[in-house]
Short mmCIF file of C-alpha atoms in Angstrom, two decimals:
data_model
loop_
_atom_site.label_atom_id
_atom_site.label_comp_id
_atom_site.label_asym_id
_atom_site.label_seq_id
_atom_site.Cartn_x
_atom_site.Cartn_y
_atom_site.Cartn_z
CA MET A 1 6.36 22.48 15.73
CA ARG A 2 2.59 22.17 15.74
CA ARG A 3 1.22 19.59 18.14
CA THR A 4 -0.43 17.60 15.34
CA ASP A 5 2.93 17.42 13.55
CA ARG A 6 4.63 16.31 16.75
CA LEU A 7 2.07 13.54 17.34
CA PHE A 8 2.64 12.35 13.78
CA ASP A 9 6.42 12.36 14.31
CA ILE A 10 6.08 10.28 17.49
CA ILE A 11 4.13 7.62 15.59
CA GLN A 12 6.62 7.62 12.74
CA THR A 13 9.59 7.39 15.11
CA LEU A 14 8.08 4.47 17.04
CA ARG A 15 7.18 2.69 13.79
CA VAL A 16 10.81 2.40 12.72
CA ALA A 17 12.38 1.99 16.15
CA ALA A 18 14.29 -1.25 16.73
CA GLY A 19 13.12 -1.45 20.36
CA PRO A 20 11.40 0.51 23.11
CA MET A 21 12.13 4.26 23.18
CA THR A 22 12.12 6.23 26.39
CA ALA A 23 10.33 9.53 26.73
CA ALA A 24 13.72 11.18 27.24
CA THR A 25 14.97 9.91 23.88
CA LEU A 26 11.79 11.04 22.13
CA ALA A 27 11.97 14.43 23.83
CA GLU A 28 15.55 14.92 22.65
CA GLN A 29 14.63 14.11 19.04
CA LEU A 30 11.55 16.34 19.08
CA GLU A 31 13.28 19.13 20.99
CA VAL A 32 10.63 19.28 23.71
CA ASN A 33 10.61 18.41 27.39
CA VAL A 34 9.81 14.96 28.76
CA ARG A 35 6.47 16.06 30.24
CA THR A 36 5.32 17.08 26.78
CA VAL A 37 6.14 13.63 25.47
CA TYR A 38 4.20 11.98 28.30
CA ARG A 39 1.18 14.14 27.47
CA ASP A 40 1.49 13.38 23.75
CA ILE A 41 1.77 9.63 24.38
CA ALA A 42 -1.32 9.77 26.58
CA THR A 43 -3.20 11.67 23.86
CA LEU A 44 -2.25 9.11 21.23
CA GLN A 45 -3.25 6.22 23.47
CA ALA A 46 -6.59 7.92 24.13
CA ARG A 47 -7.08 8.05 20.35
CA ARG A 48 -6.60 4.27 20.24
CA ILE A 49 -3.11 4.37 18.75
CA PRO A 50 -1.63 1.04 20.01
CA ILE A 51 1.36 2.45 21.89
CA GLU A 52 2.47 0.24 24.78
CA GLY A 53 4.96 0.89 27.58
CA ALA A 54 5.42 3.04 30.63
CA ALA A 55 7.50 5.87 32.00
CA GLY A 56 11.06 4.81 32.73
CA ILE A 57 10.74 1.64 30.61
CA GLY A 58 10.08 2.95 27.14
CA TYR A 59 7.36 2.87 24.51
CA VAL A 60 6.71 0.70 21.46
CA LEU A 61 4.12 0.83 18.70
CA ARG A 62 2.32 -2.47 18.36
CA ARG A 63 3.27 -4.22 15.13
CA GLY A 64 0.78 -4.11 12.29
CA PHE A 65 -0.42 -0.59 12.97
CA ASP A 66 -0.48 1.68 9.95
CA LEU A 67 -1.22 5.35 9.51
CA PRO A 68 -4.10 6.70 7.47
CA PRO A 69 -3.03 7.09 3.82
CA LEU A 70 -2.76 10.88 3.96
CA MET A 71 -1.33 12.84 6.88
CA PHE A 72 0.50 16.03 5.91
CA THR A 73 2.18 18.86 7.77
CA ALA A 74 1.49 22.47 6.75
CA ASP A 75 4.86 22.66 4.97
CA GLU A 76 4.15 19.42 3.11
CA ILE A 77 0.81 20.80 1.91
CA ASP A 78 2.57 23.96 0.72
CA ALA A 79 5.15 21.82 -1.11
CA ILE A 80 2.41 19.85 -2.86
CA SER A 81 0.56 23.02 -3.84
CA VAL A 82 3.64 24.74 -5.24
CA GLY A 83 4.94 21.57 -6.91
CA ALA A 84 1.67 20.87 -8.71
CA ARG A 85 1.53 24.45 -9.97
CA LEU A 86 5.13 24.27 -11.16
CA VAL A 87 4.22 21.26 -13.31
CA ARG A 88 1.92 23.50 -15.35
CA ARG A 89 4.90 25.27 -16.89
CA LEU A 90 6.39 22.07 -18.30
CA ARG A 91 4.22 21.97 -21.45
CA ASP A 92 3.57 18.29 -20.73
CA PRO A 93 -0.22 17.80 -20.88
CA GLY A 94 -0.05 14.34 -19.32
CA LEU A 95 1.83 15.60 -16.27
CA GLN A 96 -0.40 18.67 -16.05
CA ASP A 97 -3.52 16.51 -15.93
CA ALA A 98 -1.87 14.26 -13.33
CA ALA A 99 -0.93 17.25 -11.16
CA ASP A 100 -4.49 18.59 -11.29
CA SER A 101 -5.77 15.13 -10.36
CA VAL A 102 -3.39 14.96 -7.37
CA LEU A 103 -4.61 18.35 -6.11
CA ALA A 104 -8.24 17.30 -6.52
CA LYS A 105 -7.72 14.05 -4.62
CA ILE A 106 -5.84 15.72 -1.78
CA THR A 107 -8.40 18.54 -1.55
CA THR A 108 -11.19 15.96 -1.19
CA ILE A 109 -9.48 13.88 1.49
CA LEU A 110 -7.95 16.57 3.71
CA PRO A 111 -9.78 17.87 6.78
CA ASP A 112 -11.68 21.13 6.30
CA ALA A 113 -9.07 23.09 8.27
CA LEU A 114 -6.33 22.12 5.79
CA ARG A 115 -8.35 21.96 2.57
CA ALA A 116 -8.16 25.68 1.82
CA GLY A 117 -4.37 25.47 1.91
CA VAL A 118 -4.50 23.41 -1.27
CA ALA A 119 -7.62 24.66 -3.04
CA SER A 120 -6.80 28.36 -2.74
CA ALA A 121 -3.13 28.41 -1.79
CA PRO A 122 -1.59 31.91 -2.01
CA PHE A 123 1.21 30.68 -4.26
CA TYR A 124 1.59 31.81 -7.84
CA VAL A 125 3.92 30.29 -10.41
CA SER A 126 4.88 31.89 -13.72
CA ASP A 127 4.02 30.05 -16.92
CA GLY A 128 7.62 29.84 -18.08
CA SER A 129 8.69 30.29 -21.69
CA ALA A 130 9.20 26.74 -22.98
CA ARG A 131 7.53 26.13 -26.33
CA ALA A 132 4.90 23.41 -26.48
CA PRO A 133 6.07 20.43 -28.58
CA GLU A 134 3.98 19.61 -31.63
CA GLY A 135 5.77 16.62 -33.13
CA ILE A 136 5.96 14.40 -30.06
CA ASP A 137 3.73 13.34 -27.19
CA LEU A 138 5.78 13.70 -24.01
CA SER A 139 3.73 10.94 -22.40
CA ASP A 140 5.25 8.63 -25.02
CA VAL A 141 8.72 9.76 -24.01
CA ARG A 142 8.12 9.09 -20.34
CA HIS A 143 6.62 5.71 -21.23
CA ALA A 144 9.63 4.89 -23.39
CA ILE A 145 12.01 5.77 -20.54
CA ARG A 146 10.11 3.57 -18.08
CA GLU A 147 9.82 0.64 -20.51
CA THR A 148 13.27 1.07 -22.15
CA ARG A 149 11.69 1.33 -25.59
CA LYS A 150 13.25 3.06 -28.56
CA LEU A 151 11.85 6.15 -30.27
CA ARG A 152 12.05 6.97 -33.96
CA ILE A 153 12.15 10.74 -34.47
CA THR A 154 12.59 13.28 -37.21
CA TYR A 155 14.67 16.06 -35.72
CA ALA A 156 15.38 19.57 -37.01
CA ASP A 157 18.58 21.22 -35.76
CA ALA A 158 19.06 24.94 -35.09
CA SER A 159 19.58 25.65 -38.81
CA GLY A 160 16.40 23.77 -39.79
CA GLN A 161 18.13 20.72 -41.29
CA SER A 162 16.20 17.52 -40.60
CA SER A 163 17.51 14.05 -39.86
CA ASN A 164 15.88 10.76 -38.94
CA ARG A 165 17.09 9.23 -35.70
CA THR A 166 16.45 6.16 -33.60
CA ILE A 167 17.12 7.07 -30.00
CA TRP A 168 17.21 5.33 -26.65
CA PRO A 169 15.58 7.82 -24.26
CA ILE A 170 17.29 7.87 -20.88
CA ALA A 171 15.95 10.97 -19.11
CA MET A 172 14.03 14.21 -19.49
CA ALA A 173 15.19 17.60 -18.25
CA TYR A 174 12.58 20.27 -17.72
CA TYR A 175 13.85 23.87 -17.73
CA VAL A 176 11.85 27.10 -17.64
CA ASP A 177 12.62 27.81 -21.29
CA VAL A 178 13.19 24.36 -22.81
CA THR A 179 12.56 20.65 -22.32
CA LEU A 180 15.31 18.21 -23.31
CA ILE A 181 15.41 14.47 -23.90
CA GLY A 182 18.70 12.86 -22.91
CA ALA A 183 19.29 9.79 -25.09
CA TRP A 184 21.68 7.49 -26.88
CA CYS A 185 21.51 8.24 -30.60
CA GLU A 186 22.04 5.27 -32.94
CA LEU A 187 22.86 7.59 -35.85
CA ARG A 188 25.68 9.37 -33.99
CA GLU A 189 26.60 6.36 -31.83
CA ASP A 190 26.87 8.70 -28.87
CA TYR A 191 24.82 10.51 -26.26
CA ARG A 192 22.75 13.42 -27.50
CA HIS A 193 20.22 15.88 -26.10
CA PHE A 194 17.15 16.77 -28.11
CA ARG A 195 14.96 19.84 -27.69
CA VAL A 196 11.38 18.59 -27.80
CA GLU A 197 10.09 21.57 -29.81
CA ARG A 198 12.52 20.66 -32.63
CA ILE A 199 11.11 17.15 -32.99
CA VAL A 200 9.05 17.18 -36.19
CA SER A 201 7.54 13.72 -35.76
CA SER A 202 8.00 10.67 -33.56
CA THR A 203 7.01 7.02 -33.24
CA LEU A 204 7.20 4.87 -30.13
CA LEU A 205 8.78 1.60 -31.26
CA GLN A 206 8.32 -1.91 -29.93
CA ASP A 207 12.09 -2.41 -29.98
CA ARG A 208 13.73 -2.26 -26.58
CA PHE A 209 17.22 -1.27 -25.54
CA SER A 210 19.41 -2.52 -22.72
CA THR A 211 20.46 -0.26 -19.87
CA ASP A 212 23.47 -2.54 -19.35
CA GLY A 213 22.84 -2.81 -15.64
CA GLY A 214 22.60 0.95 -15.22
CA ARG A 215 25.82 1.74 -17.08
CA LEU A 216 23.93 3.45 -19.89
CA THR A 217 22.51 6.02 -17.49
CA GLN A 218 25.83 6.38 -15.67
CA GLY A 219 27.54 7.10 -18.96
CA TRP A 220 24.95 9.70 -19.84
CA LEU A 221 25.31 11.39 -16.45
CA ALA A 222 29.07 11.54 -16.89
CA HIS A 223 28.87 12.70 -20.50
CA ARG A 224 28.27 16.43 -19.98
CA GLU A 225 25.81 18.94 -18.67
CA LEU A 226 22.48 18.82 -20.42
CA THR A 227 22.62 20.72 -23.70
CA SER A 228 20.58 20.56 -26.85
CA ASP A 229 21.63 18.37 -29.74
CA LYS A 230 23.27 20.42 -32.52
#
């Protein structure tokens, strides 16, 4: 573990501790020796981190202290870089713009030594093969899920036959080759899964639906593995 990561972990551990923690306990959790913990505590105190205590008694972090808004390990930066690039294959312009914005914000705030790990990370993600939807704005779908609002869609099945549906969108499933909307379909009075590229048109309605205390989602999860509506 890098020393900067270890210092961060000490702060985080003391933040959530119910009482004073001895150097021995911290050393066991961090898998280092006690002398290393003493040195790390001294370093943090020298940096004005309000850690109080003494050897043999234990250490506490003074209440009210908070960390800077962004402190990442190298692996966390890699995860952010790869994750943001994976979003680009989802054919969801709203999420793509958001991912680019996240990368830009993090690149601006990180120290120079870590900035290159985001801006020019050596990670490459394939574009995937999902078709871009033309009849629906996926931002509307995500909004409908958050706000429990119904959607009115015209949907074409695999044979090209169209039907008008009012659906209660519950979840979205992003695959490499397809994006699905998991929903309750009023027409079929059952759960259905809709391929977004088969949606001919859509309207976000003002009408809301009830999740029935979470039972709607539980029923959908138990219904079957995600498949497209036939």
